[in-house]
mmCIF file of C-alpha atoms in Angstrom:
data_model
loop_
_atom_site.group_PDB
_atom_site.id
_atom_site.type_symbol
_atom_site.label_atom_id
_atom_site.label_comp_id
_atom_site.label_asym_id
_atom_site.label_seq_id
_atom_site.Cartn_x
_atom_site.Cartn_y
_atom_site.Cartn_z
ATOM 1 C CA MET A 1 0.000 0.000 0.000
ATOM 2 C CA THR A 2 2.433 2.656 -1.195
ATOM 3 C CA ARG A 3 -0.008 4.767 -3.194
ATOM 4 C CA ARG A 4 -0.243 8.486 -2.453
ATOM 5 C CA ALA A 5 -3.236 9.069 -0.181
ATOM 6 C CA THR A 6 -6.227 10.518 -2.047
ATOM 7 C CA PHE A 7 -8.130 11.878 0.977
ATOM 8 C CA THR A 8 -7.130 13.343 4.336
ATOM 9 C CA PRO A 9 -8.585 11.259 7.194
ATOM 10 C CA PRO A 10 -11.237 12.959 9.311
ATOM 11 C CA PRO A 11 -10.092 14.565 12.596
ATOM 12 C CA GLY A 12 -8.990 11.981 15.131
ATOM 13 C CA ALA A 13 -8.652 9.192 12.555
ATOM 14 C CA ARG A 14 -5.659 7.580 10.905
ATOM 15 C CA ALA A 15 -5.253 5.735 7.615
ATOM 16 C CA TYR A 16 -3.100 2.615 7.460
ATOM 17 C CA PRO A 17 -2.966 -0.914 5.984
ATOM 18 C CA LEU A 18 -4.746 -3.464 8.181
ATOM 19 C CA ARG A 19 -2.761 -6.700 8.052
ATOM 20 C CA THR A 20 -4.836 -9.874 7.911
ATOM 21 C CA PRO A 21 -4.301 -13.544 7.003
ATOM 22 C CA ARG A 22 -5.817 -12.686 3.589
ATOM 23 C CA GLY A 23 -3.583 -9.708 2.854
ATOM 24 C CA GLU A 24 -3.559 -6.011 3.657
ATOM 25 C CA PHE A 25 -6.605 -3.756 3.408
ATOM 26 C CA ALA A 26 -6.588 0.041 3.504
ATOM 27 C CA VAL A 27 -8.586 1.378 6.448
ATOM 28 C CA VAL A 28 -9.489 4.634 8.133
ATOM 29 C CA ASP A 29 -9.615 4.004 11.889
ATOM 30 C CA SER A 30 -10.927 6.431 14.495
ATOM 31 C CA SER A 31 -10.911 5.904 18.266
ATOM 32 C CA PRO A 32 -13.588 6.929 20.762
ATOM 33 C CA LYS A 33 -13.341 10.539 21.877
ATOM 34 C CA ALA A 34 -11.395 11.146 25.076
ATOM 35 C CA GLY A 35 -13.772 11.027 28.024
ATOM 36 C CA ALA A 36 -16.465 9.075 26.166
ATOM 37 C CA GLU A 37 -17.582 5.719 27.534
ATOM 38 C CA VAL A 38 -16.034 3.081 25.245
ATOM 39 C CA ARG A 39 -18.930 1.231 23.641
ATOM 40 C CA GLY A 40 -17.363 -1.024 20.997
ATOM 41 C CA VAL A 41 -15.793 -1.424 17.566
ATOM 42 C CA VAL A 42 -17.544 -1.006 14.227
ATOM 43 C CA LEU A 43 -16.372 -2.417 10.875
ATOM 44 C CA MET A 44 -17.883 -0.571 7.897
ATOM 45 C CA LEU A 45 -17.921 -1.808 4.270
ATOM 46 C CA PRO A 46 -18.497 0.590 1.348
ATOM 47 C CA GLY A 47 -20.645 0.137 -1.731
ATOM 48 C CA PHE A 48 -20.040 -0.373 -5.444
ATOM 49 C CA THR A 49 -17.487 2.131 -6.845
ATOM 50 C CA GLY A 50 -17.227 3.573 -3.338
ATOM 51 C CA SER A 51 -14.556 3.490 -0.664
ATOM 52 C CA LYS A 52 -13.897 3.810 3.055
ATOM 53 C CA GLU A 53 -14.137 7.603 2.641
ATOM 54 C CA ASP A 54 -17.894 7.336 2.078
ATOM 55 C CA PHE A 55 -18.163 7.039 5.883
ATOM 56 C CA ARG A 56 -15.914 9.999 6.667
ATOM 57 C CA LEU A 57 -18.716 12.191 8.057
ATOM 58 C CA LEU A 58 -19.739 9.434 10.494
ATOM 59 C CA HIS A 59 -16.392 9.039 12.290
ATOM 60 C CA GLU A 60 -16.593 12.070 14.579
ATOM 61 C CA PRO A 61 -20.197 11.695 15.774
ATOM 62 C CA LEU A 62 -19.719 7.964 16.363
ATOM 63 C CA ALA A 63 -16.446 8.603 18.213
ATOM 64 C CA GLU A 64 -18.347 11.018 20.461
ATOM 65 C CA ARG A 65 -20.748 8.167 21.273
ATOM 66 C CA GLY A 66 -17.811 5.940 22.291
ATOM 67 C CA TYR A 67 -17.354 3.856 19.145
ATOM 68 C CA ARG A 68 -14.143 2.979 17.385
ATOM 69 C CA VAL A 69 -14.933 3.064 13.653
ATOM 70 C CA VAL A 70 -12.864 1.096 11.133
ATOM 71 C CA ALA A 71 -13.909 1.786 7.535
ATOM 72 C CA VAL A 72 -12.247 -0.455 4.974
ATOM 73 C CA ASP A 73 -11.571 -0.593 1.245
ATOM 74 C CA GLY A 74 -12.401 -4.107 0.085
ATOM 75 C CA ARG A 75 -10.118 -6.096 -2.174
ATOM 76 C CA GLY A 76 -9.572 -4.119 -5.379
ATOM 77 C CA GLN A 77 -11.358 -1.011 -4.075
ATOM 78 C CA HIS A 78 -9.554 2.341 -4.105
ATOM 79 C CA GLU A 79 -6.413 1.863 -1.937
ATOM 80 C CA SER A 80 -6.655 -1.900 -1.304
ATOM 81 C CA ASP A 81 -4.726 -4.004 -3.789
ATOM 82 C CA GLY A 82 -6.316 -6.627 -5.980
ATOM 83 C CA PRO A 83 -5.871 -8.187 -9.435
ATOM 84 C CA ARG A 84 -6.885 -5.843 -12.235
ATOM 85 C CA ASP A 85 -7.773 -8.539 -14.760
ATOM 86 C CA ASP A 86 -8.870 -11.609 -12.769
ATOM 87 C CA GLU A 87 -12.565 -11.445 -11.890
ATOM 88 C CA SER A 88 -12.389 -14.732 -9.971
ATOM 89 C CA ALA A 89 -10.517 -12.887 -7.185
ATOM 90 C CA TYR A 90 -13.759 -11.023 -6.452
ATOM 91 C CA ALA A 91 -16.227 -13.883 -6.140
ATOM 92 C CA GLN A 92 -18.577 -13.089 -3.271
ATOM 93 C CA PRO A 93 -17.484 -15.988 -1.008
ATOM 94 C CA GLY A 94 -13.898 -14.765 -1.199
ATOM 95 C CA LEU A 95 -14.914 -11.187 -0.412
ATOM 96 C CA ALA A 96 -16.894 -12.535 2.562
ATOM 97 C CA ARG A 97 -13.816 -14.370 3.819
ATOM 98 C CA ASP A 98 -11.897 -11.096 3.521
ATOM 99 C CA VAL A 99 -14.410 -9.518 5.927
ATOM 100 C CA LEU A 100 -13.983 -12.376 8.393
ATOM 101 C CA ALA A 101 -10.213 -11.871 8.210
ATOM 102 C CA GLN A 102 -10.601 -8.125 8.814
ATOM 103 C CA ALA A 103 -12.742 -8.793 11.871
ATOM 104 C CA GLU A 104 -10.188 -11.317 13.148
ATOM 105 C CA ALA A 105 -7.398 -8.763 12.722
ATOM 106 C CA LEU A 106 -9.275 -6.250 14.885
ATOM 107 C CA GLY A 107 -9.136 -8.777 17.693
ATOM 108 C CA VAL A 108 -12.567 -8.224 19.265
ATOM 109 C CA PRO A 109 -16.182 -8.912 18.283
ATOM 110 C CA VAL A 110 -17.402 -6.061 16.070
ATOM 111 C CA HIS A 111 -20.604 -4.462 14.920
ATOM 112 C CA LEU A 112 -20.680 -4.988 11.138
ATOM 113 C CA ALA A 113 -22.240 -2.408 8.814
ATOM 114 C CA GLY A 114 -22.313 -2.475 5.019
ATOM 115 C CA HIS A 115 -23.559 0.117 2.558
ATOM 116 C CA SER A 116 -25.283 -1.128 -0.624
ATOM 117 C CA LEU A 117 -22.931 -3.720 -2.203
ATOM 118 C CA GLY A 118 -21.070 -3.711 1.116
ATOM 119 C CA GLY A 119 -24.266 -4.825 2.823
ATOM 120 C CA GLN A 120 -24.571 -7.843 0.579
ATOM 121 C CA ILE A 121 -20.932 -8.765 1.181
ATOM 122 C CA ALA A 122 -21.497 -8.280 4.926
ATOM 123 C CA ARG A 123 -24.516 -10.582 4.722
ATOM 124 C CA ALA A 124 -22.417 -13.229 2.973
ATOM 125 C CA ALA A 125 -19.767 -12.967 5.718
ATOM 126 C CA VAL A 126 -22.354 -13.374 8.486
ATOM 127 C CA LEU A 127 -23.813 -16.401 6.712
ATOM 128 C CA LEU A 128 -20.348 -17.988 6.560
ATOM 129 C CA ASP A 129 -19.596 -17.323 10.254
ATOM 130 C CA HIS A 130 -21.533 -14.984 12.511
ATOM 131 C CA SER A 131 -19.340 -15.523 15.572
ATOM 132 C CA PRO A 132 -17.038 -12.462 15.080
ATOM 133 C CA PHE A 133 -20.017 -10.094 14.945
ATOM 134 C CA LEU A 134 -22.211 -8.420 17.573
ATOM 135 C CA SER A 135 -24.775 -7.148 15.063
ATOM 136 C CA LEU A 136 -25.358 -6.531 11.357
ATOM 137 C CA THR A 137 -26.553 -3.222 9.892
ATOM 138 C CA LEU A 138 -27.595 -3.097 6.237
ATOM 139 C CA ILE A 139 -27.400 0.486 4.963
ATOM 140 C CA SER A 140 -29.392 1.061 1.756
ATOM 141 C CA SER A 141 -28.804 -2.594 0.884
ATOM 142 C CA GLY A 142 -31.682 -4.747 -0.295
ATOM 143 C CA PRO A 143 -32.699 -8.385 -0.237
ATOM 144 C CA ALA A 144 -31.659 -9.374 -3.765
ATOM 145 C CA GLN A 145 -30.663 -7.784 -7.082
ATOM 146 C CA ILE A 146 -30.778 -4.018 -7.648
ATOM 147 C CA SER A 147 -33.640 -2.302 -9.474
ATOM 148 C CA VAL A 148 -34.044 -2.720 -13.229
ATOM 149 C CA SER A 149 -33.052 0.900 -13.905
ATOM 150 C CA GLN A 150 -29.842 0.502 -11.914
ATOM 151 C CA GLN A 151 -29.123 -2.860 -13.558
ATOM 152 C CA GLN A 152 -29.248 -1.065 -16.901
ATOM 153 C CA ARG A 153 -26.748 1.521 -15.705
ATOM 154 C CA VAL A 154 -24.411 -1.111 -14.287
ATOM 155 C CA LYS A 155 -24.607 -2.956 -17.634
ATOM 156 C CA LEU A 156 -23.612 0.266 -19.402
ATOM 157 C CA LEU A 157 -20.623 0.556 -17.085
ATOM 158 C CA ARG A 158 -19.607 -3.068 -17.616
ATOM 159 C CA ASP A 159 -19.905 -2.675 -21.397
ATOM 160 C CA ALA A 160 -17.765 0.471 -21.258
ATOM 161 C CA LEU A 161 -15.088 -1.212 -19.130
ATOM 162 C CA ALA A 162 -14.773 -3.909 -21.789
ATOM 163 C CA VAL A 163 -13.613 -1.432 -24.446
ATOM 164 C CA LEU A 164 -12.373 1.717 -22.675
ATOM 165 C CA SER A 165 -9.672 2.584 -20.168
ATOM 166 C CA MET A 166 -10.627 3.493 -16.609
ATOM 167 C CA ALA A 167 -9.828 7.158 -17.374
ATOM 168 C CA GLU A 168 -12.062 7.116 -20.449
ATOM 169 C CA VAL A 169 -14.901 5.482 -18.524
ATOM 170 C CA TRP A 170 -14.628 8.138 -15.818
ATOM 171 C CA GLU A 171 -15.084 10.870 -18.417
ATOM 172 C CA ALA A 172 -18.152 9.079 -19.749
ATOM 173 C CA ILE A 173 -19.625 8.761 -16.244
ATOM 174 C CA GLN A 174 -19.197 12.480 -15.646
ATOM 175 C CA ALA A 175 -20.828 13.290 -18.983
ATOM 176 C CA MET A 176 -23.995 11.345 -18.163
ATOM 177 C CA GLY A 177 -24.101 12.237 -14.470
ATOM 178 C CA PRO A 178 -23.253 9.772 -11.679
ATOM 179 C CA PRO A 179 -26.188 7.499 -10.861
ATOM 180 C CA GLU A 180 -26.556 6.023 -7.410
ATOM 181 C CA GLU A 181 -24.662 2.819 -8.150
ATOM 182 C CA VAL A 182 -22.199 4.061 -10.797
ATOM 183 C CA GLY A 183 -19.536 6.608 -9.959
ATOM 184 C CA GLY A 184 -20.308 6.869 -6.266
ATOM 185 C CA PRO A 185 -22.765 9.147 -4.476
ATOM 186 C CA ALA A 186 -23.716 12.321 -6.334
ATOM 187 C CA ARG A 187 -22.456 14.173 -3.260
ATOM 188 C CA GLY A 188 -19.210 12.302 -2.973
ATOM 189 C CA PRO A 189 -16.586 12.496 -0.247
ATOM 190 C CA GLY A 190 -14.211 14.847 -2.048
ATOM 191 C CA ASP A 191 -13.589 17.252 -4.904
ATOM 192 C CA PRO A 192 -13.733 16.110 -8.572
ATOM 193 C CA GLU A 193 -10.014 15.329 -8.768
ATOM 194 C CA GLN A 194 -10.096 13.270 -5.568
ATOM 195 C CA LEU A 195 -13.093 11.324 -6.862
ATOM 196 C CA ARG A 196 -11.321 10.740 -10.171
ATOM 197 C CA ARG A 197 -8.220 9.427 -8.388
ATOM 198 C CA ARG A 198 -10.410 7.150 -6.280
ATOM 199 C CA TRP A 199 -12.058 5.781 -9.414
ATOM 200 C CA LEU A 200 -8.691 5.124 -11.049
ATOM 201 C CA GLY A 201 -7.596 3.199 -7.943
ATOM 202 C CA HIS A 202 -10.347 0.635 -8.422
ATOM 203 C CA SER A 203 -9.595 -2.645 -10.155
ATOM 204 C CA PRO A 204 -11.599 -3.021 -13.392
ATOM 205 C CA ALA A 205 -12.012 -6.726 -12.592
ATOM 206 C CA GLN A 206 -13.485 -5.846 -9.189
ATOM 207 C CA LEU A 207 -16.016 -3.518 -10.807
ATOM 208 C CA LEU A 208 -16.966 -6.104 -13.420
ATOM 209 C CA ALA A 209 -17.356 -8.919 -10.914
ATOM 210 C CA THR A 210 -19.229 -6.980 -8.245
ATOM 211 C CA GLY A 211 -21.410 -5.214 -10.821
ATOM 212 C CA ARG A 212 -22.526 -8.632 -12.019
ATOM 213 C CA GLN A 213 -23.210 -9.660 -8.421
ATOM 214 C CA LEU A 214 -25.476 -6.649 -7.891
ATOM 215 C CA CYS A 215 -27.511 -7.625 -10.939
ATOM 216 C CA THR A 216 -27.869 -11.312 -10.024
ATOM 217 C CA GLU A 217 -27.846 -11.486 -6.202
ATOM 218 C CA PRO A 218 -30.453 -13.978 -4.930
ATOM 219 C CA ASP A 219 -32.801 -13.324 -2.037
ATOM 220 C CA ARG A 220 -31.107 -14.771 1.085
ATOM 221 C CA VAL A 221 -33.241 -13.031 3.685
ATOM 222 C CA ALA A 222 -34.793 -16.217 5.070
ATOM 223 C CA GLU A 223 -31.326 -17.704 5.478
ATOM 224 C CA LEU A 224 -30.087 -14.562 7.235
ATOM 225 C CA ALA A 225 -33.134 -14.424 9.514
ATOM 226 C CA ALA A 226 -32.078 -17.757 11.013
ATOM 227 C CA VAL A 227 -28.777 -16.247 12.238
ATOM 228 C CA PRO A 228 -28.869 -15.292 15.955
ATOM 229 C CA LEU A 229 -27.782 -11.648 15.613
ATOM 230 C CA PRO A 230 -29.522 -8.306 16.048
ATOM 231 C CA PHE A 231 -30.264 -6.735 12.642
ATOM 232 C CA HIS A 232 -30.747 -3.127 11.597
ATOM 233 C CA VAL A 233 -32.059 -1.972 8.204
ATOM 234 C CA LEU A 234 -31.257 1.707 7.631
ATOM 235 C CA SER A 235 -31.970 3.744 4.509
ATOM 236 C CA GLY A 236 -32.874 7.158 3.232
ATOM 237 C CA ALA A 237 -36.472 8.143 2.614
ATOM 238 C CA HIS A 238 -35.957 7.648 -1.135
ATOM 239 C CA ASP A 239 -33.815 5.083 -2.940
ATOM 240 C CA ASP A 240 -33.690 4.235 -6.649
ATOM 241 C CA THR A 241 -31.439 1.220 -6.114
ATOM 242 C CA TRP A 242 -33.800 -0.744 -3.858
ATOM 243 C CA PRO A 243 -37.274 0.767 -3.330
ATOM 244 C CA VAL A 244 -37.847 1.800 0.268
ATOM 245 C CA ALA A 245 -40.951 -0.412 0.461
ATOM 246 C CA LEU A 246 -38.743 -3.398 -0.390
ATOM 247 C CA LEU A 247 -36.379 -2.450 2.435
ATOM 248 C CA ASP A 248 -39.353 -2.108 4.785
ATOM 249 C CA ASP A 249 -40.459 -5.632 3.885
ATOM 250 C CA MET A 250 -36.939 -7.007 4.341
ATOM 251 C CA ALA A 251 -36.787 -5.512 7.821
ATOM 252 C CA VAL A 252 -40.038 -7.254 8.739
ATOM 253 C CA ARG A 253 -38.752 -10.559 7.410
ATOM 254 C CA LEU A 254 -35.571 -10.157 9.477
ATOM 255 C CA ASN A 255 -37.396 -8.914 12.572
ATOM 256 C CA ALA A 256 -34.898 -6.074 12.291
ATOM 257 C CA HIS A 257 -34.771 -2.614 13.793
ATOM 258 C CA ARG A 258 -35.775 -0.206 10.993
ATOM 259 C CA THR A 259 -34.587 3.374 10.474
ATOM 260 C CA VAL A 260 -35.577 5.728 7.649
ATOM 261 C CA ILE A 261 -33.494 8.914 7.498
ATOM 262 C CA ALA A 262 -35.528 11.921 6.378
ATOM 263 C CA GLY A 263 -33.897 14.036 3.680
ATOM 264 C CA ALA A 264 -31.558 11.225 2.603
ATOM 265 C CA GLU A 265 -31.413 9.042 -0.477
ATOM 266 C CA HIS A 266 -29.096 6.108 -1.283
ATOM 267 C CA SER A 267 -26.197 7.429 0.814
ATOM 268 C CA PRO A 268 -27.644 8.541 4.173
ATOM 269 C CA GLY A 269 -24.181 8.776 5.742
ATOM 270 C CA ALA A 270 -23.299 11.476 3.210
ATOM 271 C CA ASP A 271 -26.737 13.091 2.858
ATOM 272 C CA GLN A 272 -27.635 13.298 6.572
ATOM 273 C CA PRO A 273 -24.589 12.214 8.591
ATOM 274 C CA LEU A 274 -25.680 13.330 12.073
ATOM 275 C CA PRO A 275 -29.109 11.628 12.082
ATOM 276 C CA THR A 276 -27.498 8.562 10.498
ATOM 277 C CA ALA A 277 -24.760 8.378 13.137
ATOM 278 C CA ARG A 278 -27.329 8.865 15.894
ATOM 279 C CA ALA A 279 -29.497 6.036 14.567
ATOM 280 C CA LEU A 280 -26.509 3.706 14.239
ATOM 281 C CA ALA A 281 -25.212 4.407 17.737
ATOM 282 C CA ASP A 282 -28.679 4.121 19.282
ATOM 283 C CA PHE A 283 -29.073 0.673 17.705
ATOM 284 C CA TRP A 284 -25.641 -0.523 18.806
ATOM 285 C CA ASP A 285 -26.191 0.828 22.318
ATOM 286 C CA GLY A 286 -29.387 -1.187 22.466
ATOM 287 C CA THR A 287 -27.613 -4.434 21.638
ATOM 288 C CA HIS A 288 -25.326 -4.279 24.681
ATOM 289 C CA THR A 289 -25.954 -6.803 27.422
ATOM 290 C CA PRO A 290 -26.556 -5.041 30.765
#
């Protein structure tokens, strides 16, 4: 991990490579604020085309509530290395095992939270082995494949990656406007040049493989509901990737705590960070054994 850092970590956080049995993963790690009651450790997984920086506005308010937050770039995302041409390296079971290795490296049971694609990878990790986790929060992450409109946009991206360079694809994305699942949140974590550098850090094979996963993911909610963990389904009040009504239904099927963040869309942590952080911390606080 010798690349020049694209983003400055939020106050009180540090960026470094987390060493695990499955390799190194770039993380941003913030400790609880001095004087706050230490409440636990959170591992956060970003979405498709995103990165650990998508959670940057959540670090400070969660640290004030006593949580250590570790946001990670998955294999082939942004500042975490991964093959650029081998899609097999990004099969979902392997990405799930990466998450288990990250949790093991942190050394304590963790609250697991995944945004969008990250939620589906988090679900796969919990289904492999739930023992490292205290809870699972799915942030704007639905029960199965993404909506038809977003599938069409992901297909456009995959078709472009087959014939264009990453730099050329980025220019095309900017020309058509970044949709929710292509090019990151419309209100991204940095300026245009930082977002471009983040995009160029991604492995094309990772984008191809995970884009296909988003378009073909089966419904595994019944399987997940059998896992003995507390669940939280959090989303904005509007979402074009998975309709909010579908997320409502998933929460019922999981017997999950449900939060809808007013004024937020597919990326509540970016759109409304303080209400999102409050809802996350309230849920995690409620899972603690007296």
